[in-house]
Amino acid sequence: MPRCDFCGSRTVKWVYPAHRDWHACGNCHAAIQADDRETLVDRASLIPVPRTVPERYARQYLDRARRLHEEFWETRAGPGRPA
């Protein structure tokens, strides 16, 4: 079962075409529709940092999420469709 690529939710409601399909829950879909990129990054902070990542690297983990989201915005190829 896919997870939301933005926040990790198991409740995927939308699929966005890009260079690969991106899955989104209802809340992340609303942020995408509103072009609210900061909310998407905030939602990424809901994904637990793996225990194998030292706390001092947590910031880099969110920076990586921000870069992945930029990839989504750059390669998005159309509107979302219901999952």
Coordinates of C-alpha atoms in Angstrom, one line a residue:
M1 CA 0.0 0.0 0.0
P2 CA 1.5 3.4 -1.0
R3 CA 2.1 6.2 1.5
C4 CA 1.8 9.9 1.0
D5 CA 5.1 11.0 -0.5
F6 CA 4.8 14.3 1.4
C7 CA 4.0 13.3 5.0
G8 CA 4.0 9.5 5.1
S9 CA 0.3 9.1 5.8
R10 CA -1.1 5.7 4.9
T11 CA -4.3 7.4 3.6
V12 CA -3.4 8.1 0.0
K13 CA -6.3 9.9 -1.8
W14 CA -4.5 11.5 -4.8
V15 CA -1.9 10.7 -7.4
Y16 CA 0.1 13.4 -9.2
P17 CA 1.9 12.7 -12.5
A18 CA 5.5 13.8 -12.7
H19 CA 8.6 11.9 -13.8
R20 CA 7.2 9.3 -11.4
D21 CA 3.8 9.3 -9.7
W22 CA 3.6 11.1 -6.4
H23 CA 1.0 10.0 -3.9
A24 CA -0.8 12.5 -1.6
C25 CA -3.1 12.3 1.3
G26 CA -6.1 14.7 1.5
N27 CA -4.2 17.3 3.6
C28 CA -1.2 17.3 1.4
H29 CA -3.4 17.5 -1.7
A30 CA -5.1 20.6 -0.2
A31 CA -1.6 22.2 0.3
I32 CA -0.6 21.3 -3.3
Q33 CA -3.8 22.8 -4.6
A34 CA -3.1 26.0 -2.6
D35 CA 0.5 26.0 -3.8
D36 CA 1.4 26.1 -0.1
R37 CA 4.9 24.6 -0.2
E38 CA 5.8 25.5 3.4
T39 CA 2.9 23.5 4.7
L40 CA 4.1 20.5 2.7
V41 CA 7.6 20.8 4.3
D42 CA 5.9 21.2 7.7
R43 CA 3.9 18.0 7.0
A44 CA 7.2 16.3 6.1
S45 CA 8.3 16.9 9.6
L46 CA 5.6 14.5 10.7
I47 CA 7.6 11.6 9.2
P48 CA 9.7 10.3 12.1
V49 CA 13.4 10.6 11.5
P50 CA 14.8 7.0 11.4
R51 CA 16.4 5.9 14.7
T52 CA 19.6 5.3 12.8
V53 CA 19.9 9.0 12.0
P54 CA 21.6 10.9 14.8
E55 CA 19.6 13.9 16.1
R56 CA 22.2 16.4 14.8
Y57 CA 21.3 15.3 11.3
A58 CA 17.5 15.8 11.7
R59 CA 17.8 19.2 10.0
Q60 CA 19.5 17.7 7.0
Y61 CA 16.7 15.2 6.8
L62 CA 14.1 18.0 6.4
D63 CA 16.4 19.8 3.9
R64 CA 16.4 16.6 1.8
A65 CA 12.5 16.5 2.0
R66 CA 12.5 20.2 0.8
R67 CA 14.7 19.2 -2.2
L68 CA 12.5 16.2 -3.1
H69 CA 9.4 18.5 -3.0
E70 CA 11.1 20.9 -5.3
E71 CA 11.6 18.0 -7.7
F72 CA 7.9 17.4 -7.5
W73 CA 7.1 21.0 -8.4
E74 CA 9.6 21.0 -11.2
T75 CA 8.5 17.8 -12.8
R76 CA 4.7 17.8 -12.1
A77 CA 3.0 17.0 -15.3
G78 CA -0.7 17.8 -14.6
P79 CA -3.4 17.9 -12.0
G80 CA -3.9 15.2 -9.4
R81 CA -6.3 12.4 -9.9
P82 CA -8.2 10.4 -7.3
A83 CA -6.2 7.3 -6.2

